[in-house]
Short mmCIF file of C-alpha atoms and ligand atoms in Angstrom, two decimals:
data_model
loop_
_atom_site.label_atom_id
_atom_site.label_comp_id
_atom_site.label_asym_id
_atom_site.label_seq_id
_atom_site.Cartn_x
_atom_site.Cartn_y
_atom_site.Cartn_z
CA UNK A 16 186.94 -75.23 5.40
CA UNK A 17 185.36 -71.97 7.03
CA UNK A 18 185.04 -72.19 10.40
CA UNK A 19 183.79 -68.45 10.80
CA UNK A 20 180.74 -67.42 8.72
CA UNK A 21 179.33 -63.73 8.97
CA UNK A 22 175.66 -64.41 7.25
CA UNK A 23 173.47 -61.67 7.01
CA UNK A 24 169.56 -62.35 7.35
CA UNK A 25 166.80 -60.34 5.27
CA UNK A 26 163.57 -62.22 6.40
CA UNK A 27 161.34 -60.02 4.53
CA UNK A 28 157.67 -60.41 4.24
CA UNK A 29 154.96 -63.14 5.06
CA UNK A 30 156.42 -66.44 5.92
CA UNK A 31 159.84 -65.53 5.27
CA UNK A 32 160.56 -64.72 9.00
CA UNK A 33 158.80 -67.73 10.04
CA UNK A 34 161.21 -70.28 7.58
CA UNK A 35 164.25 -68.77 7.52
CA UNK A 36 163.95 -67.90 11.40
CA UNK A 37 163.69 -72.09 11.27
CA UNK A 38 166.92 -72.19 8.64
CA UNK A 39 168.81 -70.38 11.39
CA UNK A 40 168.15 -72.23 14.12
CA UNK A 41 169.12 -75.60 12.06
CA UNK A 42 172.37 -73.49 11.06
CA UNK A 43 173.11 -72.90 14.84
CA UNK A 44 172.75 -76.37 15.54
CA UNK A 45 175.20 -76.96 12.81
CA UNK A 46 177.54 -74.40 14.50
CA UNK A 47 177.41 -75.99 17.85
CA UNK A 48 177.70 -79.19 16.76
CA UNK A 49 180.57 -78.29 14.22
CA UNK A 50 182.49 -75.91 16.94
CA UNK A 51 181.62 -73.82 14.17
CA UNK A 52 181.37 -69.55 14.50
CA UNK A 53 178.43 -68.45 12.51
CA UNK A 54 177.01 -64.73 13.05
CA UNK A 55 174.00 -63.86 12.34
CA UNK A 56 172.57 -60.06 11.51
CA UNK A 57 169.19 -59.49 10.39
CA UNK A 58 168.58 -56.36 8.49
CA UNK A 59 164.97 -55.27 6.33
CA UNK A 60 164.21 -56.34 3.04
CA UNK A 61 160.57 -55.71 1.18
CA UNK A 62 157.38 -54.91 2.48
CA UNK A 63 158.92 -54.73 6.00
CA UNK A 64 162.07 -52.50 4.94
CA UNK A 65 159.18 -50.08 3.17
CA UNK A 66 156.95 -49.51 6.55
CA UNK A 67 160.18 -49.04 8.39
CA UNK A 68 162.69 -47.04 6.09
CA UNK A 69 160.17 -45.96 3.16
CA UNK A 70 162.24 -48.04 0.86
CA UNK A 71 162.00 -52.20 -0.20
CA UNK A 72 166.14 -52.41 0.22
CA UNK A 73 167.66 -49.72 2.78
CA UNK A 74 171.05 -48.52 2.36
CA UNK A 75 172.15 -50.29 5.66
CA UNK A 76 170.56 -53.81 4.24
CA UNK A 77 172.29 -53.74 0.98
CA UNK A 78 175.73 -52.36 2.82
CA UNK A 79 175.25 -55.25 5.87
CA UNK A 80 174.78 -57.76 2.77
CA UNK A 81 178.18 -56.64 1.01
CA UNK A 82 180.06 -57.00 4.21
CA UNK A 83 178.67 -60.64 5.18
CA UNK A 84 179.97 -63.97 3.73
CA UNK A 85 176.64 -65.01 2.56
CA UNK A 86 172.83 -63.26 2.84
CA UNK A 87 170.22 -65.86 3.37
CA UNK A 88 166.88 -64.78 2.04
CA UNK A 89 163.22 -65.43 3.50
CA UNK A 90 160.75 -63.89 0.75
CA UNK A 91 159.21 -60.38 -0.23
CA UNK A 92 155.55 -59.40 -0.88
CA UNK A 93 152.58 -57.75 0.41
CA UNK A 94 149.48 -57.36 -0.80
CA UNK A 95 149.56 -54.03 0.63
CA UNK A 96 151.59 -52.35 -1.46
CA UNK A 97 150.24 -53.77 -5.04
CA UNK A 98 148.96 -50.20 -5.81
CA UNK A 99 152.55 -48.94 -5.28
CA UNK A 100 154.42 -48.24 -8.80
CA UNK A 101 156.68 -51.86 -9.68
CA UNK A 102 160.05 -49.75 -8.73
CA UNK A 103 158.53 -48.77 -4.92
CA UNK A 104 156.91 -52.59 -4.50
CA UNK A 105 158.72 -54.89 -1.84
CA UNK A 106 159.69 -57.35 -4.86
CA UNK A 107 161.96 -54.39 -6.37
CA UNK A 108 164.34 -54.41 -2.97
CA UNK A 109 164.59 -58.13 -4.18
CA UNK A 110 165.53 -57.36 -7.53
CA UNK A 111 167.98 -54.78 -6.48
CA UNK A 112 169.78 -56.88 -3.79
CA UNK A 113 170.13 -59.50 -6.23
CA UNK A 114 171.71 -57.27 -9.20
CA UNK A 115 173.91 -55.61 -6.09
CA UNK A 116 175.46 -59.31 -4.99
CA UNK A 117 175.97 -59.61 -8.95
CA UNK A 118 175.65 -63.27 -8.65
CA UNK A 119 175.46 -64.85 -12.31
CA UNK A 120 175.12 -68.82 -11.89
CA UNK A 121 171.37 -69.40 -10.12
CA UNK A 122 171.23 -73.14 -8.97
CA UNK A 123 168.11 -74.34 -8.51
CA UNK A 124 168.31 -78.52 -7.51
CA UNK A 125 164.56 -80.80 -8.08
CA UNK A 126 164.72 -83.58 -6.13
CA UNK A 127 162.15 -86.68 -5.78
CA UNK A 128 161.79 -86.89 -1.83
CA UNK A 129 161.37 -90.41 -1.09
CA UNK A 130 157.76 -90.49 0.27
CA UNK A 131 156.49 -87.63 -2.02
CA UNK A 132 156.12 -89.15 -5.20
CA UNK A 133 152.69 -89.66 -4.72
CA UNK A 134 152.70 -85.37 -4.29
CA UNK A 135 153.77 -84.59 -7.42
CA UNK A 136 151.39 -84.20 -10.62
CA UNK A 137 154.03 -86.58 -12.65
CA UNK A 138 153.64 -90.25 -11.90
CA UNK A 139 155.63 -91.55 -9.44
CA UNK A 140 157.44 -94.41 -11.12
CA UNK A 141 158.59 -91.30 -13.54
CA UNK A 142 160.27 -88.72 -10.68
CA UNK A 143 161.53 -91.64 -8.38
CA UNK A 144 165.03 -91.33 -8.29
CA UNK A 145 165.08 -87.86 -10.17
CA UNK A 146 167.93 -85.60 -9.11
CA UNK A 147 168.54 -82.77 -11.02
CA UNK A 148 170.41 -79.51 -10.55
CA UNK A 149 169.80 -76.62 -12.99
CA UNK A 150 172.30 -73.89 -13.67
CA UNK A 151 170.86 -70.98 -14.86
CA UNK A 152 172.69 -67.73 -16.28
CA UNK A 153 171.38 -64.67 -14.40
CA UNK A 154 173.05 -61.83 -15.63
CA UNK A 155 172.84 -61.83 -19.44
CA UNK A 156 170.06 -62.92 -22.14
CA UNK A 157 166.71 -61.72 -23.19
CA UNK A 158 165.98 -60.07 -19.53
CA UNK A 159 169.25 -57.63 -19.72
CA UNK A 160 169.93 -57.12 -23.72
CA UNK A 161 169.64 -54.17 -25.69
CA UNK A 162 168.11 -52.78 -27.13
CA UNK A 163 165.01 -53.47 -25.43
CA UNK A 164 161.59 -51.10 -25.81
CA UNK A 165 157.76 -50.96 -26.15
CA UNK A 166 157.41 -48.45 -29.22
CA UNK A 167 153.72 -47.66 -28.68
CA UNK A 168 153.56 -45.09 -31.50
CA UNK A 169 154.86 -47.71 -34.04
CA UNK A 170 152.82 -50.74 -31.63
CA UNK A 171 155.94 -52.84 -31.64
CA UNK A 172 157.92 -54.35 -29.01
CA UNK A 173 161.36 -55.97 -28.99
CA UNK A 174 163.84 -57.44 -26.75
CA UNK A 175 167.55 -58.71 -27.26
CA UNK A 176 168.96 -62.10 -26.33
CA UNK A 177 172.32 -61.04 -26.12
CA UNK A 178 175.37 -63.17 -24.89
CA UNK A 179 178.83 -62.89 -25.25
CA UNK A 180 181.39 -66.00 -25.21
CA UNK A 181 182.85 -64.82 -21.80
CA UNK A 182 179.43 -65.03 -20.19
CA UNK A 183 178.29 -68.16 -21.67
CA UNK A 184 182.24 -69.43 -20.27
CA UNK A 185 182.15 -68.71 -16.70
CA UNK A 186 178.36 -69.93 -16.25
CA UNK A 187 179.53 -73.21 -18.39
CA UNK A 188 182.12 -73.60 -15.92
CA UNK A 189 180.41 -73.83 -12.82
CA UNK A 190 177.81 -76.32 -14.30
CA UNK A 191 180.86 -78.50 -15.41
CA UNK A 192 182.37 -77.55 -11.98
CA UNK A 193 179.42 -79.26 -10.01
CA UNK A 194 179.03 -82.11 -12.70
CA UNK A 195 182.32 -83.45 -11.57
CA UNK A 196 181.20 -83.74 -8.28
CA UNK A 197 178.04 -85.53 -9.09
CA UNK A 198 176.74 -88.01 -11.46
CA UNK A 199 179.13 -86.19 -14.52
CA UNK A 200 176.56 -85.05 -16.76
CA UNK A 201 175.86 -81.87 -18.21
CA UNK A 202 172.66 -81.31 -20.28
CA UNK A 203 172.82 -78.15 -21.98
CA UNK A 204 169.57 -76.31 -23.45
CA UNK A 205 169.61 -73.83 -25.81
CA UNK A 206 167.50 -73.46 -29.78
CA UNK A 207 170.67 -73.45 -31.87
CA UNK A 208 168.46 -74.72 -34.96
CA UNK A 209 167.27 -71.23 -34.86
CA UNK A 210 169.07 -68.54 -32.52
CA UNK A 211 171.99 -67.56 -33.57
CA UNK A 212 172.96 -66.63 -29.87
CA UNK A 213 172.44 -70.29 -29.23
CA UNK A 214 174.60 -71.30 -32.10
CA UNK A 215 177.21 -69.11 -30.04
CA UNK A 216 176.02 -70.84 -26.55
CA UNK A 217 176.66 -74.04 -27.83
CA UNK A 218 179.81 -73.72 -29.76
CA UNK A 219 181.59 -71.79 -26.22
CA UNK A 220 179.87 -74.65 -24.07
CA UNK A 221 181.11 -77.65 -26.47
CA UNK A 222 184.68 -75.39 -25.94
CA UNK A 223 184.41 -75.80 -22.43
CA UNK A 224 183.31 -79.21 -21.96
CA UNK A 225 186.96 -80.02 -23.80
CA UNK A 226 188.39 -78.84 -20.53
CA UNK A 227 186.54 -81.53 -18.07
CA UNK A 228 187.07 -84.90 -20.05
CA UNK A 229 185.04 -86.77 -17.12
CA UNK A 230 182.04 -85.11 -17.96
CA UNK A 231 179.34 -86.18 -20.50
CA UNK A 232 177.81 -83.13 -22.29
CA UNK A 233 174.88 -83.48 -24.37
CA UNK A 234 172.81 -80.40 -26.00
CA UNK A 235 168.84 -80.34 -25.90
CA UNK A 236 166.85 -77.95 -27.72
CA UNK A 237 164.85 -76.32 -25.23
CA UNK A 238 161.35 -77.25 -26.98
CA UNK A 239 162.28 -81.13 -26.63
CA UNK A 240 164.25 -80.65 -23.25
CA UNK A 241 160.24 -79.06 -22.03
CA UNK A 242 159.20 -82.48 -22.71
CA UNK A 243 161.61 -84.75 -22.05
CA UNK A 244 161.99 -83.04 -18.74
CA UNK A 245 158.83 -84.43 -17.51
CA UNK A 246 159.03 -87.96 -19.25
CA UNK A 247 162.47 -88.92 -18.13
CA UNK A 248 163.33 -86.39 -15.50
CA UNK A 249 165.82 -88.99 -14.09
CA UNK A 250 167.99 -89.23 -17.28
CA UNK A 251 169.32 -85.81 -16.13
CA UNK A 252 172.45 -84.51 -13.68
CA UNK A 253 173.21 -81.18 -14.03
CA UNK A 254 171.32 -78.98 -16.44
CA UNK A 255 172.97 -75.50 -17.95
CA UNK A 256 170.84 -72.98 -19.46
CA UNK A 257 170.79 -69.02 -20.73
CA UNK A 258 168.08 -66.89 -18.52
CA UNK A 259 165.02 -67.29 -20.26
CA UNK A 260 165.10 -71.00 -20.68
CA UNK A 261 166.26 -71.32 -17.42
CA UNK A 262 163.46 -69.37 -15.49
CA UNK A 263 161.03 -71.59 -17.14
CA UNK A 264 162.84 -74.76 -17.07
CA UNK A 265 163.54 -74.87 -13.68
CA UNK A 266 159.72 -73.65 -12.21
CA UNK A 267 158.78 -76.75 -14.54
CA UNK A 268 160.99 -78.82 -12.66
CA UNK A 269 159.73 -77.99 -9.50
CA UNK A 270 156.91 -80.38 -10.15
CA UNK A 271 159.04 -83.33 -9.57
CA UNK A 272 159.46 -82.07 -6.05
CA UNK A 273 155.78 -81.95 -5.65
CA UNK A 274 155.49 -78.96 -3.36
CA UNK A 275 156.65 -74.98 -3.73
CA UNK A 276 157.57 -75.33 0.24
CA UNK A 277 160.41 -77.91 -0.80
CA UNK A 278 162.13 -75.86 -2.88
CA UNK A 279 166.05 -74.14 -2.23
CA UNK A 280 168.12 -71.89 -4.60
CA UNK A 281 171.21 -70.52 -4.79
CA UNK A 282 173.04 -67.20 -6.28
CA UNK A 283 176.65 -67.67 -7.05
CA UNK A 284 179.34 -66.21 -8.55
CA UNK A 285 178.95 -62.13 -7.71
CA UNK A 286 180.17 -60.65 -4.85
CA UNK A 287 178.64 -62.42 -2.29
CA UNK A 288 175.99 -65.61 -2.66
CA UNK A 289 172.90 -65.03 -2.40
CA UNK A 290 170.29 -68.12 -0.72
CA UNK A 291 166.49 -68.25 -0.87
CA UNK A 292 164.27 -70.76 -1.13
CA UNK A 293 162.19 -70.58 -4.44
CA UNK A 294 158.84 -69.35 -2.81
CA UNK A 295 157.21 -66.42 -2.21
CA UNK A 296 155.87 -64.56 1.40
CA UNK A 297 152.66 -67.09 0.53
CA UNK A 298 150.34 -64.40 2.53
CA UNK A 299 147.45 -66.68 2.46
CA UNK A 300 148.81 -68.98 5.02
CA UNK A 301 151.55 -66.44 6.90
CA UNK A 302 151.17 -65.96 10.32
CA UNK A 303 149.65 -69.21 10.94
CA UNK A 304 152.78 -71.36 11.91
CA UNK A 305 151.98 -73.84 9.10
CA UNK A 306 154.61 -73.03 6.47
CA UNK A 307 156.58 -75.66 5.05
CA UNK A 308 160.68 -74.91 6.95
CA UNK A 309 161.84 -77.17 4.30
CA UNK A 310 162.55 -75.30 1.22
CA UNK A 311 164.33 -72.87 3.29
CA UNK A 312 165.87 -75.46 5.85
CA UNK A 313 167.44 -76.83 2.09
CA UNK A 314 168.63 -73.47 1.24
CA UNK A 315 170.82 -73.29 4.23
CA UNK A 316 172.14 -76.29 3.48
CA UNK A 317 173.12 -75.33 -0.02
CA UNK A 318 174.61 -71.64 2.50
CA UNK A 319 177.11 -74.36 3.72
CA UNK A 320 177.88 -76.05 0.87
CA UNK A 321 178.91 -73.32 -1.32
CA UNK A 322 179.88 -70.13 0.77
CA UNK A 323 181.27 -72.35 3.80
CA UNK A 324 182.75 -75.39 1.87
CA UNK A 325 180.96 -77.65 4.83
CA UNK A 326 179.63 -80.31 2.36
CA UNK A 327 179.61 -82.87 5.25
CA UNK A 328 177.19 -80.81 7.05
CA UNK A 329 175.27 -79.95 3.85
CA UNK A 330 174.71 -83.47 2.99
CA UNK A 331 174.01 -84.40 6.57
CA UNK A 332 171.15 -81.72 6.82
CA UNK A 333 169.78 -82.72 3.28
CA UNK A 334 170.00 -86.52 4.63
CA UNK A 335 167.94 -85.19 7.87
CA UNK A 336 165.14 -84.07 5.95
CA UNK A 337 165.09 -87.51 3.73
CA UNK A 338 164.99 -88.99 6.88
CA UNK A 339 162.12 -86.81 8.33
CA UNK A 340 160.04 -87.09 5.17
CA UNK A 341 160.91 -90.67 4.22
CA UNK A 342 159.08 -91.07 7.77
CA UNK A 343 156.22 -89.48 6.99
CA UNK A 344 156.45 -85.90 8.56
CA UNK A 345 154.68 -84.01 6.53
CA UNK A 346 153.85 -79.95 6.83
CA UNK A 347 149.96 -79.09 5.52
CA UNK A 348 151.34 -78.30 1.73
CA UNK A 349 152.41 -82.10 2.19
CA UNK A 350 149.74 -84.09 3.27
CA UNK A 351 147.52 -85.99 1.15
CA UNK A 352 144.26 -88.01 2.59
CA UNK A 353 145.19 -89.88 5.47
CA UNK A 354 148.15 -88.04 6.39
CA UNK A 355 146.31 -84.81 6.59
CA UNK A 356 144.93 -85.14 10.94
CA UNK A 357 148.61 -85.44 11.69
CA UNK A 358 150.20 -82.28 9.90
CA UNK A 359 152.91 -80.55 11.36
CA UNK A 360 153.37 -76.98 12.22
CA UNK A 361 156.77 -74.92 10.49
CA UNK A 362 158.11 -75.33 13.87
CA UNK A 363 157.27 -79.19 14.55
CA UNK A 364 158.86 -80.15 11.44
CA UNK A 365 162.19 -77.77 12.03
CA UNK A 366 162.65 -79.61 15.10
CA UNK A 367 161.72 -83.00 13.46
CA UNK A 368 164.81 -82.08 11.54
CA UNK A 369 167.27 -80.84 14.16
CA UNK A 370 166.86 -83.97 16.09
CA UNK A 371 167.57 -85.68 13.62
CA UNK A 372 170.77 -83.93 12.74
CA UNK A 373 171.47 -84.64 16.29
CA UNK A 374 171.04 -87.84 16.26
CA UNK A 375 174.11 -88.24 13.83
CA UNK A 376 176.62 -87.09 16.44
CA UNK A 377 174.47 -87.19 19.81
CA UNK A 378 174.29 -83.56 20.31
CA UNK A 379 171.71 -81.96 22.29
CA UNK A 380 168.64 -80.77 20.07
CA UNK A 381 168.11 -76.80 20.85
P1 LIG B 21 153.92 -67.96 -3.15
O1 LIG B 21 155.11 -68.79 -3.44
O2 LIG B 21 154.06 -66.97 -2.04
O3 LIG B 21 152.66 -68.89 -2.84
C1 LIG B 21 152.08 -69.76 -3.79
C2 LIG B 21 151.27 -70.86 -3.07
O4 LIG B 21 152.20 -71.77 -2.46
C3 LIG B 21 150.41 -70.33 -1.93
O5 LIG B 21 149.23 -71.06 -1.86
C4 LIG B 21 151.25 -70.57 -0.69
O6 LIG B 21 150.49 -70.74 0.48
C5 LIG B 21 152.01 -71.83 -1.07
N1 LIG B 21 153.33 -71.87 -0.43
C6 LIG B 21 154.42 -71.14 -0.78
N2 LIG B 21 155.43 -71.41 0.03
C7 LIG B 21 154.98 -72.32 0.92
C8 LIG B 21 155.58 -72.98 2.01
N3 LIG B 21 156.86 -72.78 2.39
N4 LIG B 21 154.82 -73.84 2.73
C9 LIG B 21 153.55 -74.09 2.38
N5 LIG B 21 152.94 -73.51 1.34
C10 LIG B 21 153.65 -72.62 0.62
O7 LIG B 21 153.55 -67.19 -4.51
P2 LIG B 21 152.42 -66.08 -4.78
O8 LIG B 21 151.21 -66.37 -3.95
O9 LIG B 21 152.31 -66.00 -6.23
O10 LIG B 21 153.06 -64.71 -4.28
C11 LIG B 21 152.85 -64.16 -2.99
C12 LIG B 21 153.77 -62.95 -2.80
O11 LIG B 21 155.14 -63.40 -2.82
C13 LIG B 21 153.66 -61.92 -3.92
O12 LIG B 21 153.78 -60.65 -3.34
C14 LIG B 21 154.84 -62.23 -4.83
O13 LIG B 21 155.28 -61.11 -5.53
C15 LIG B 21 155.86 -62.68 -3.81
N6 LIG B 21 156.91 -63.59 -4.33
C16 LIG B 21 158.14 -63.44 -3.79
C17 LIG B 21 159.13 -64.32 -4.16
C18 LIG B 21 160.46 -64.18 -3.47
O14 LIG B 21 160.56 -63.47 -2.47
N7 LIG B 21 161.50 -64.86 -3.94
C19 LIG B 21 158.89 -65.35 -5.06
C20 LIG B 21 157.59 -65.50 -5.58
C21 LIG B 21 156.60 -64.61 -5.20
#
């Protein structure tokens, strides 16, 4: 167990101070609570980094990030700079800190919040009970192969999915890694009926699954998985996918959750994790104190779980929000009819679920 935790905050852009300035203060509770030393730094990142450096991912952001034990992530984005080229826009110092931390598993959990069925577009007697992390390949695929190019004398375009057995095996293994820990399922997607890189995927992941006995593995094709996703979205555990599928996949399952605010991620595997929840800087409502804390309030969790090995405290700040929510706290993204003259502000509902972290060991709520 780590009891000392150097984590390095990049805010960034629109709400991103706002919920990850709300993910830290539920972190320092953890700390004090815990006995716990955390230390937090807070460097640029996007739009912010560009007005003060002239760059979306300074030199002394990227370095501060290598020499930290985990970067937690806020978002990037300004409407400001859309007539910048794509290289120079606050999005491309998120790119870059990503490819720098060289992460290649991205885990991306859906989960049906009791009290939010009713939010999400599926029924809710289909995403009750639903609980399902993806693992997602980051590094390889159509995104990265070559070779890649728009030929616009010949009008013809191609990419490459491109894997190699090595990089379907590590990814494989941290899907089969977390599987054990939970309901001991893997689900793995890939079109092996006609990709010959999925033939590939499927043989190395079968390999692998040889290695964890305790683990069900069954293979989807990624057309049927699309739909079976949201019929059944409960028959799943842990789902394992190349890039491409993945991306898509994933933002698919995001409707079980039923809002973008309640969504956490994870980067693993690279030189140092990487944690941000899955929205953007959502300029349309930043600066008004009404952003959903949740999503990123999550993502810290997942910070303790896998860069700190504190799965107690994970769990208990993932039970906090159930709590929260199951009781009907709801953020404006949340509330539906009747709930809606009661709405929280990002700040209300952080502290809805620090005291209720508190309340597990009778700490003092900050
Ligand atoms: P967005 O996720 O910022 O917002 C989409 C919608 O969801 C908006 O209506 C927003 O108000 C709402 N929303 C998002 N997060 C919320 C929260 N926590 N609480 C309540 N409501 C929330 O996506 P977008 O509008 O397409 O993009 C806005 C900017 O963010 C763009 O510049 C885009 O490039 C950038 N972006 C960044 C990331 C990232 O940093 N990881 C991800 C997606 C988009």
């Amino acid at each position: 167990m780590t009891k000392k935790l150097k984590i390095l905050v990049v805010a960034g852009d629109g709400i991103g101070p706002e919920v990850t300035g709300e993910a830290v203060r539920v972190l320092r509770s953890v700390a004090e609570q815990g006995g716990y030393d955390f230390q937090f730094r807070e460097e640029p990142i996007g739009g912010v980094a560009i007005d003060a450096h002239g760059t979306p991912l300074p030199e002394s952001t990227l370095k501060a990030a290598l020499d930290s034990d985990a970067v937690l992530l806020g978002a990037v984005g300004h409407n400001k700079f859309n007539a910048l080229p794509p290289s120079e826009r606050p999005e491309a110092g998120l790119l870059k800190i990503r490819a720098e931390l060289g992460g290649f598993a991205n885990l991306r959990p859906s989960f049906a919040w009791p009290g939010l069925s009713q939010n999400s577009p599926l029924r809710p007697e289909v995403v009750e009970g639903a609980d399902i992390l993806f693992v997602r390949e980051l590094l390889g695929g159509l995104y990265f192969g070559h070779p890649r190019q728009w030929d616009k004398t010949a009008n013809a375009a191609w990419n490459t999915m491109r894997y190699t057995r090595d990089e379907v095996v590590r990814v494989a293994k941290v899907a089969f890694d977390l599987a054990q820990k939970r309901r001991k399922k893997v689900t793995s997607v890939d079109k092996a009926n006609v990709l010959e890189v999925s033939q590939l995927w499927r043989a190395t992941v079968t390999e692998v699954a040889k290695e964890y006995p305790g683990v069900a593995l069954e293979h989807q094709y990624v057309d049927a998985m699309a739909m079976h996703l949201m019929n059944q979205p409960r028959s799943y555990d842990v789902v394992l996918t190349e890039n491409l599928f993945g991306d898509i996949l994933s933002d698919e399952a995001g409707v079980i959750t039923g809002s973008l605010g309640m969504l956490p991620s994870a980067t693993i595997g690279g030189k140092v994790n990487l944690y941000e929840p899955v929205h953007g800087s959502a300029p349309d409502i930043a600066g008004k104190g009404i952003a959903n804390p949740l999503g990123a309030i999550l993502t810290a969790a997942m910070l303790l779980r896998y860069s700190a090995g504190l799965e107690e405290e994970a769990a208990a700040i993932e039970a906090a929000v159930k709590k929260v929510v199951g009781e009907g706290a709801r953020t404006a993204d949340l509330a539906r009819g009747a709930e809606k003259p009661q709405v929280l502000s990002t700040t209300q509902m952080a502290a809805k679920v620090r005291e209720a972290l508190a309340v597990r060991t009778g700490a003092s709520v900050r």
